[in-house]
Every structure is written in structure tokens, then in C-alpha cells.
Amino acid sequence: MKKILITGVAGFIGYHVAKKLIKKNFKIIGIDNLNNYYDPKLKKERLHQIQKKIIFYKLNILNYNLLERIFKKHKPSIVINLAAQAGVRYSLTNPKSYISTNLTGFFNVIELSKIYNVKHFIFASSSSIYGLNKKLPFKETMKTDNVASIYGATKKSNELIAHSYSHIHNLPCTGLRYFTVYGPWGRPDMALFKFTKQIINQQKITVFNKGLMSRDFTYIDDITEYTYKILNKIPYKSNIPFQIFNLGNKKPIKILKFIKILENVLKKKARIKYLNFQKTEIKNTSSNTNLLYKTLKIKKVTPIKIGITNFVKWYKKYYKKI
Ligand SMILES: NC(=O)c1ccc[n+]([C@@H]2O[C@H](COP(=O)([O-])OP(=O)(O)OC[C@H]3O[C@@H](n4cnc5c(N)ncnc54)[C@H](O)[C@@H]3O)[C@@H](O)[C@H]2O)c1
């Protein structure tokens, strides 16, 4: 049975990926420091759903020595590094946490993956690295030298560091550029969660740039399916030791349209307060996913209405809202 180490396992994506891989009979070793960037209770409750089926360590990936003990003990064949300081806006006020976890923490995980002969190092990148590119849709081969946030800069650095490890040490690396992932058990700092909470509580929602921005919202089950296929199918004995994929939905949607769908699902009107454009934001994101479809030979595109409905159902049940 393949052993997979997942960092950030109590996070939104980590939890769902772990759940999927448990079903596929992989042995999961999970790491998370359960920090309080957002309500740790949500992280603990995600973990509670899977804890009996994985080996879990509450650990900061900045602690190299303790992390090494885990690599030494379990010798994972695959590592999925999802632990990071996420969120674009927060990087404006707290850049330091991005530099430590996303750079030093990332280094610790990839360095130990090299030392302990991991067969495949998979890591979270982000659509943020497309930065100020105006041409849509974003394609993996585009230049990504003009990121708009410290968060984007750390993700770009992760790709460069991984590339150098694959080149020098032959460590097979795959970077996943996630495009606005959403779904049940989602992150409270992200638009769908915030809007749902505020509309239900009859509070104003805040929308940047008159709602003229668009996002390529990608449903979490599509993400976990792609992740499973990537770790299962990509032939790493071959000569592709480094690969980057866009993990997107290919169907960007304007924020105001997104809000309309949410209003319909909630059967409640939103009250909107418009704010100016923030420099850290990308105006529009849109993914070209041809490489993903061609390589994995699957296409999974959950329609936004279904995804939002599933999220709202989860939210109402979890927070006991009718
Ligand atoms: N959700 C998205 O739309 C999205 C988009 C692009 C990229 N990403 C990336 O995907 C990954 C997962 O994102 P997510 O949405 O699940 O975020 P998340 O914040 O829910 O999950 C990250 C997890 O990592 C843990 N963590 C943070 N710092 C740590 C440290 N130093 N040591 C150990 N654990 C630590 C956190 O406690 C959290 O549980 C991140 O790398 C994020 O940057 C996410």
C-alpha cells in the first residue's frame, strides 16, 4: 500500500484530498499545525471526520527536526504539500507568515522529500502566479514574472525551487495551480463562505471593483479527482521530472453573476457595499486546462449552480441555519 504524506491535512483542500485517498486505500500520514488564521474549530472538525483512518501529527512544518522524524519513521513514497499561509488579501497585512511557512516550510518539506527518496512530490501552487497577465485564459506556458502579491510571489518561488530539485536531484515534482477552489467545508476567508454567512445574517457583503471581476471557481470534488489521477497515473519513471498543471474549471464567471446564483440558492437578496479595486487582486482569472485533460484523459467540470447548492446545504447543516 502506497504511503502518502499530506501537509495541511486539516485544511480545506487537504481534508478533501485525504478523504478521497483513504477511499482509494492509500495509507495517509497527515500533518497540520491547526493554526488560527481562521477558526481552528473548523479544522479540528474536518480532522475529526478522518482522524481514525490516518496517522496524524500536529506539527509545524517549520520544525525541521520533528518533520525529519516523521519522514524517517514512515518513509512516504508520495508527498502532497498543501500546508501554506493561504489568502491573497492577508498578505498585505501579514507578509511575514507567508515568507516563513511558504518558503522556509516549503523548503523543509521538499528537502526531506529529496533525502528520503520520495517518488513524487506534489505541491500547491496558485492561479495568483499569473499576476498582471492580461491575456486570458491563463496557460501553463505563459510568463509568470509579474505577480501582484507576496502570496503569489511565494507560490512562484515554490515552483522555481521545485524545478531546481527536479533538475539537480531528479526528484519528480508536480505543481498544481489551483483556481479559486470552493465547496463544503470551505475556507471562511473566501468569497462563497463570507457571502453566504453575511446574506443569511442580513449583513452587507463587500464587493471589490464594482463586481466586475471574474473568477474561475473550481469545485472541490473536481480537484480531488484530478489529484488522485495525477498521483496515480503520471508515469514518473519517464523523462518528465517536473510538471505544472492548471487545476481550473475553464468557465470563469463574473462576481455579480456568482452572487445572483447564490441569492437564488439561498432565496435571499444580498445587500452589496462596493469597495475600490485592491492592488493585490487579479481582475479576472480563467484557466486553460487542455494540458490537464490531455494528460489525465479525464474532464470533470461541476457546474457552478450544483457546487454552490452543495456548499449552502453543508453550511446550513453545519451552522444549524434553516
Ligand atoms: N483554496 C483555494 O482556492 C486555493 C487556491 C490556490 C492555492 N491554494 C493553495 O492550496 C493549499 C491548500 O489551501 P486551502 O484552501 O486548503 O487552505 P487552508 O488554509 O484551509 O489549509 C492550509 C492548512 O495548512 C496548515 N498550515 C499552515 N501553516 C502551517 C505550518 N507552518 N505547519 C503545518 N501546517 C500549516 C493550516 O493549519 C491549514 O489547515 C495552500 O497551499 C494554498 O495556498 C488554495
mmCIF file of C-alpha atoms in Angstrom, residues 31-254:
data_model
loop_
_atom_site.group_PDB
_atom_site.id
_atom_site.type_symbol
_atom_site.label_atom_id
_atom_site.label_comp_id
_atom_site.label_asym_id
_atom_site.label_seq_id
_atom_site.Cartn_x
_atom_site.Cartn_y
_atom_site.Cartn_z
ATOM 1 C CA ILE A 31 0.471 16.922 9.268
ATOM 2 C CA ASP A 32 -1.090 20.219 10.295
ATOM 3 C CA ASN A 33 -0.326 22.815 12.970
ATOM 4 C CA LEU A 34 -4.029 23.782 13.227
ATOM 5 C CA ASN A 35 -3.114 27.469 13.342
ATOM 6 C CA ASN A 36 -5.665 30.200 13.933
ATOM 7 C CA TYR A 37 -5.554 32.026 10.573
ATOM 8 C CA TYR A 38 -9.239 31.082 10.609
ATOM 9 C CA ASP A 39 -11.357 29.282 13.207
ATOM 10 C CA PRO A 40 -9.301 26.203 14.273
ATOM 11 C CA LYS A 41 -12.564 24.537 15.338
ATOM 12 C CA LEU A 42 -13.422 24.062 11.667
ATOM 13 C CA LYS A 43 -10.002 22.474 11.076
ATOM 14 C CA LYS A 44 -10.430 20.179 14.104
ATOM 15 C CA GLU A 45 -13.858 19.104 12.920
ATOM 16 C CA ARG A 46 -12.595 18.324 9.444
ATOM 17 C CA LEU A 47 -9.855 16.300 11.070
ATOM 18 C CA HIS A 48 -12.331 14.548 13.325
ATOM 19 C CA GLN A 49 -14.027 13.090 10.196
ATOM 20 C CA ILE A 50 -10.825 11.358 9.046
ATOM 21 C CA GLN A 51 -8.588 11.071 12.100
ATOM 22 C CA LYS A 52 -9.303 7.394 12.807
ATOM 23 C CA LYS A 53 -8.291 6.486 9.268
ATOM 24 C CA ILE A 54 -4.976 8.357 9.099
ATOM 25 C CA ILE A 55 -1.853 8.820 11.191
ATOM 26 C CA PHE A 56 -1.953 12.448 12.277
ATOM 27 C CA TYR A 57 0.775 14.698 13.681
ATOM 28 C CA LYS A 58 0.061 18.174 14.999
ATOM 29 C CA LEU A 59 3.229 19.796 13.803
ATOM 30 C CA ASN A 60 4.602 22.968 12.293
ATOM 31 C CA ILE A 61 6.475 22.289 9.049
ATOM 32 C CA LEU A 62 8.952 24.947 10.191
ATOM 33 C CA ASN A 63 10.222 22.391 12.731
ATOM 34 C CA TYR A 64 12.747 20.568 10.544
ATOM 35 C CA ASN A 65 13.894 18.072 13.201
ATOM 36 C CA LEU A 66 10.427 16.839 14.121
ATOM 37 C CA LEU A 67 9.451 16.752 10.464
ATOM 38 C CA GLU A 68 12.512 14.635 9.728
ATOM 39 C CA ARG A 69 11.452 12.118 12.368
ATOM 40 C CA ILE A 70 8.177 11.636 10.520
ATOM 41 C CA PHE A 71 9.928 11.101 7.172
ATOM 42 C CA LYS A 72 12.353 8.685 8.806
ATOM 43 C CA LYS A 73 9.628 6.694 10.542
ATOM 44 C CA HIS A 74 7.095 6.451 7.712
ATOM 45 C CA LYS A 75 9.183 6.783 4.532
ATOM 46 C CA PRO A 76 6.307 8.072 2.379
ATOM 47 C CA SER A 77 6.524 7.350 -1.339
ATOM 48 C CA ILE A 78 4.439 10.405 -2.261
ATOM 49 C CA VAL A 79 4.286 13.818 -0.581
ATOM 50 C CA ILE A 80 1.461 16.284 -1.170
ATOM 51 C CA ASN A 81 2.482 19.649 0.262
ATOM 52 C CA LEU A 82 -0.592 21.781 0.885
ATOM 53 C CA ALA A 83 0.384 23.459 4.179
ATOM 54 C CA ALA A 84 0.746 27.149 3.488
ATOM 55 C CA GLN A 85 -0.318 30.573 4.555
ATOM 56 C CA ALA A 86 -3.179 30.930 2.088
ATOM 57 C CA GLY A 87 -5.203 34.018 1.096
ATOM 58 C CA VAL A 88 -4.198 36.947 -1.064
ATOM 59 C CA ARG A 89 -5.576 39.848 0.979
ATOM 60 C CA TYR A 90 -3.980 38.832 4.282
ATOM 61 C CA SER A 91 -0.549 39.026 2.634
ATOM 62 C CA LEU A 92 -0.971 42.794 2.612
ATOM 63 C CA THR A 93 -1.072 42.988 6.416
ATOM 64 C CA ASN A 94 0.928 39.926 7.486
ATOM 65 C CA PRO A 95 3.568 39.182 4.852
ATOM 66 C CA LYS A 96 5.877 37.504 7.363
ATOM 67 C CA SER A 97 3.719 34.412 7.816
ATOM 68 C CA TYR A 98 3.858 33.827 4.044
ATOM 69 C CA ILE A 99 7.625 34.054 3.967
ATOM 70 C CA SER A 100 8.070 31.598 6.837
ATOM 71 C CA THR A 101 5.585 28.820 6.013
ATOM 72 C CA ASN A 102 5.503 29.154 2.234
ATOM 73 C CA LEU A 103 9.254 29.498 1.768
ATOM 74 C CA THR A 104 11.139 28.000 4.750
ATOM 75 C CA GLY A 105 8.380 25.455 5.464
ATOM 76 C CA PHE A 106 8.200 24.522 1.800
ATOM 77 C CA PHE A 107 11.979 24.102 1.702
ATOM 78 C CA ASN A 108 11.885 21.766 4.740
ATOM 79 C CA VAL A 109 9.312 19.502 3.097
ATOM 80 C CA ILE A 110 10.979 19.327 -0.309
ATOM 81 C CA GLU A 111 14.482 18.896 1.150
ATOM 82 C CA LEU A 112 13.310 15.944 3.279
ATOM 83 C CA SER A 113 11.459 14.531 0.264
ATOM 84 C CA LYS A 114 14.786 14.505 -1.551
ATOM 85 C CA ILE A 115 16.713 12.979 1.369
ATOM 86 C CA TYR A 116 14.132 10.233 1.955
ATOM 87 C CA ASN A 117 13.793 9.359 -1.744
ATOM 88 C CA VAL A 118 10.201 10.343 -2.235
ATOM 89 C CA LYS A 119 8.985 9.147 -5.635
ATOM 90 C CA HIS A 120 6.680 12.060 -6.364
ATOM 91 C CA PHE A 121 6.496 15.490 -4.722
ATOM 92 C CA ILE A 122 3.184 17.216 -5.423
ATOM 93 C CA PHE A 123 2.636 20.774 -4.212
ATOM 94 C CA ALA A 124 0.032 23.526 -4.199
ATOM 95 C CA SER A 125 0.733 26.461 -6.441
ATOM 96 C CA SER A 126 -1.927 29.021 -7.361
ATOM 97 C CA SER A 127 -3.615 30.937 -10.164
ATOM 98 C CA SER A 128 -2.209 34.014 -8.335
ATOM 99 C CA ILE A 129 1.095 33.482 -10.035
ATOM 100 C CA TYR A 130 -0.425 34.700 -13.336
ATOM 101 C CA GLY A 131 -0.448 38.140 -11.690
ATOM 102 C CA LEU A 132 -0.783 41.031 -14.092
ATOM 103 C CA ASN A 133 -1.098 38.918 -17.265
ATOM 104 C CA LYS A 134 -3.954 40.378 -19.282
ATOM 105 C CA LYS A 135 -4.327 37.636 -21.855
ATOM 106 C CA LEU A 136 -6.985 35.064 -20.990
ATOM 107 C CA PRO A 137 -7.263 32.156 -20.477
ATOM 108 C CA PHE A 138 -4.106 31.554 -18.448
ATOM 109 C CA LYS A 139 -1.933 28.823 -19.867
ATOM 110 C CA GLU A 140 0.887 26.979 -18.101
ATOM 111 C CA THR A 141 3.418 28.189 -20.680
ATOM 112 C CA MET A 142 2.739 31.904 -20.063
ATOM 113 C CA LYS A 143 5.312 34.099 -18.366
ATOM 114 C CA THR A 144 4.611 34.465 -14.662
ATOM 115 C CA ASP A 145 7.127 37.131 -13.731
ATOM 116 C CA ASN A 146 4.629 39.795 -12.743
ATOM 117 C CA VAL A 147 2.851 38.514 -9.632
ATOM 118 C CA ALA A 148 0.641 41.026 -7.818
ATOM 119 C CA SER A 149 1.013 39.852 -4.198
ATOM 120 C CA ILE A 150 3.509 38.438 -1.716
ATOM 121 C CA TYR A 151 1.328 35.335 -1.658
ATOM 122 C CA GLY A 152 1.744 34.949 -5.438
ATOM 123 C CA ALA A 153 5.482 35.582 -5.064
ATOM 124 C CA THR A 154 5.838 32.709 -2.577
ATOM 125 C CA LYS A 155 3.916 30.332 -4.855
ATOM 126 C CA LYS A 156 6.057 31.341 -7.834
ATOM 127 C CA SER A 157 9.144 30.698 -5.682
ATOM 128 C CA ASN A 158 7.808 27.232 -4.802
ATOM 129 C CA GLU A 159 7.646 26.372 -8.486
ATOM 130 C CA LEU A 160 11.209 27.589 -9.035
ATOM 131 C CA ILE A 161 12.564 25.703 -6.014
ATOM 132 C CA ALA A 162 10.732 22.520 -7.090
ATOM 133 C CA HIS A 163 12.115 22.886 -10.602
ATOM 134 C CA SER A 164 15.650 23.100 -9.287
ATOM 135 C CA TYR A 165 15.137 19.981 -7.111
ATOM 136 C CA SER A 166 13.804 18.017 -10.045
ATOM 137 C CA HIS A 167 16.680 19.198 -12.224
ATOM 138 C CA ILE A 168 19.527 18.647 -9.773
ATOM 139 C CA HIS A 169 18.263 15.684 -7.756
ATOM 140 C CA ASN A 170 15.835 14.067 -10.194
ATOM 141 C CA LEU A 171 13.026 14.499 -7.685
ATOM 142 C CA PRO A 172 9.791 14.182 -9.705
ATOM 143 C CA CYS A 173 7.710 17.266 -8.912
ATOM 144 C CA THR A 174 4.213 18.329 -9.909
ATOM 145 C CA GLY A 175 2.870 21.804 -9.123
ATOM 146 C CA LEU A 176 -0.885 22.348 -9.063
ATOM 147 C CA ARG A 177 -2.088 25.853 -9.902
ATOM 148 C CA TYR A 178 -5.444 25.893 -8.150
ATOM 149 C CA PHE A 179 -8.115 28.284 -9.418
ATOM 150 C CA THR A 180 -10.432 29.512 -6.586
ATOM 151 C CA VAL A 181 -11.427 26.201 -5.062
ATOM 152 C CA TYR A 182 -14.834 26.083 -3.343
ATOM 153 C CA GLY A 183 -17.229 23.579 -1.797
ATOM 154 C CA PRO A 184 -18.429 22.080 1.507
ATOM 155 C CA TRP A 185 -16.043 22.548 4.479
ATOM 156 C CA GLY A 186 -14.618 25.552 2.598
ATOM 157 C CA ARG A 187 -12.442 28.351 3.936
ATOM 158 C CA PRO A 188 -14.173 31.105 5.938
ATOM 159 C CA ASP A 189 -11.960 33.807 4.403
ATOM 160 C CA MET A 190 -13.137 33.037 0.864
ATOM 161 C CA ALA A 191 -15.958 34.765 -1.030
ATOM 162 C CA LEU A 192 -18.569 31.993 -1.081
ATOM 163 C CA PHE A 193 -18.299 31.337 2.661
ATOM 164 C CA LYS A 194 -18.310 35.048 3.584
ATOM 165 C CA PHE A 195 -21.176 35.953 1.236
ATOM 166 C CA THR A 196 -23.312 33.028 2.409
ATOM 167 C CA LYS A 197 -22.779 33.901 6.059
ATOM 168 C CA GLN A 198 -23.445 37.604 5.518
ATOM 169 C CA ILE A 199 -26.535 37.135 3.334
ATOM 170 C CA ILE A 200 -28.063 34.673 5.840
ATOM 171 C CA ASN A 201 -27.322 37.100 8.700
ATOM 172 C CA GLN A 202 -28.695 40.023 6.664
ATOM 173 C CA GLN A 203 -25.364 41.819 6.715
ATOM 174 C CA LYS A 204 -23.921 43.763 3.790
ATOM 175 C CA ILE A 205 -21.476 41.903 1.596
ATOM 176 C CA THR A 206 -18.430 43.762 0.336
ATOM 177 C CA VAL A 207 -17.551 43.508 -3.332
ATOM 178 C CA PHE A 208 -14.399 44.920 -4.899
ATOM 179 C CA ASN A 209 -14.147 46.786 -8.210
ATOM 180 C CA LYS A 210 -17.946 47.107 -8.707
ATOM 181 C CA GLY A 211 -18.196 43.309 -9.009
ATOM 182 C CA LEU A 212 -16.643 43.485 -12.463
ATOM 183 C CA MET A 213 -14.017 40.891 -11.642
ATOM 184 C CA SER A 214 -14.431 37.280 -12.680
ATOM 185 C CA ARG A 215 -13.169 34.049 -11.184
ATOM 186 C CA ASP A 216 -12.732 30.523 -12.490
ATOM 187 C CA PHE A 217 -14.384 28.827 -9.495
ATOM 188 C CA THR A 218 -13.384 25.161 -9.281
ATOM 189 C CA TYR A 219 -15.377 22.629 -7.297
ATOM 190 C CA ILE A 220 -13.507 20.650 -4.653
ATOM 191 C CA ASP A 221 -14.572 17.187 -5.918
ATOM 192 C CA ASP A 222 -13.068 18.003 -9.321
ATOM 193 C CA ILE A 223 -9.830 18.985 -7.573
ATOM 194 C CA THR A 224 -9.640 15.737 -5.568
ATOM 195 C CA GLU A 225 -10.371 13.633 -8.651
ATOM 196 C CA TYR A 226 -7.592 15.358 -10.600
ATOM 197 C CA THR A 227 -5.195 14.997 -7.673
ATOM 198 C CA TYR A 228 -5.922 11.280 -7.433
ATOM 199 C CA LYS A 229 -5.363 10.797 -11.159
ATOM 200 C CA ILE A 230 -2.159 12.831 -11.074
ATOM 201 C CA LEU A 231 -0.569 10.777 -8.337
ATOM 202 C CA ASN A 232 -1.810 7.525 -9.760
ATOM 203 C CA LYS A 233 -1.298 7.980 -13.460
ATOM 204 C CA ILE A 234 1.644 10.176 -14.278
ATOM 205 C CA PRO A 235 4.460 7.846 -15.297
ATOM 206 C CA TYR A 236 7.366 9.245 -13.343
ATOM 207 C CA LYS A 237 9.786 6.601 -14.463
ATOM 208 C CA SER A 238 9.616 8.524 -17.728
ATOM 209 C CA ASN A 239 11.521 11.663 -18.536
ATOM 210 C CA ILE A 240 9.107 14.241 -17.123
ATOM 211 C CA PRO A 241 10.523 15.025 -13.689
ATOM 212 C CA PHE A 242 8.771 18.416 -13.492
ATOM 213 C CA GLN A 243 5.265 19.347 -14.494
ATOM 214 C CA ILE A 244 2.848 22.180 -13.811
ATOM 215 C CA PHE A 245 -0.926 21.899 -14.256
ATOM 216 C CA ASN A 246 -3.718 24.438 -14.119
ATOM 217 C CA LEU A 247 -6.482 22.948 -11.987
ATOM 218 C CA GLY A 248 -9.411 25.071 -13.044
ATOM 219 C CA ASN A 249 -12.972 24.875 -14.236
ATOM 220 C CA LYS A 250 -12.416 26.625 -17.579
ATOM 221 C CA LYS A 251 -15.646 28.582 -17.098
ATOM 222 C CA PRO A 252 -14.963 31.924 -15.402
ATOM 223 C CA ILE A 253 -17.936 33.772 -14.004
ATOM 224 C CA LYS A 254 -18.449 37.462 -13.143
#
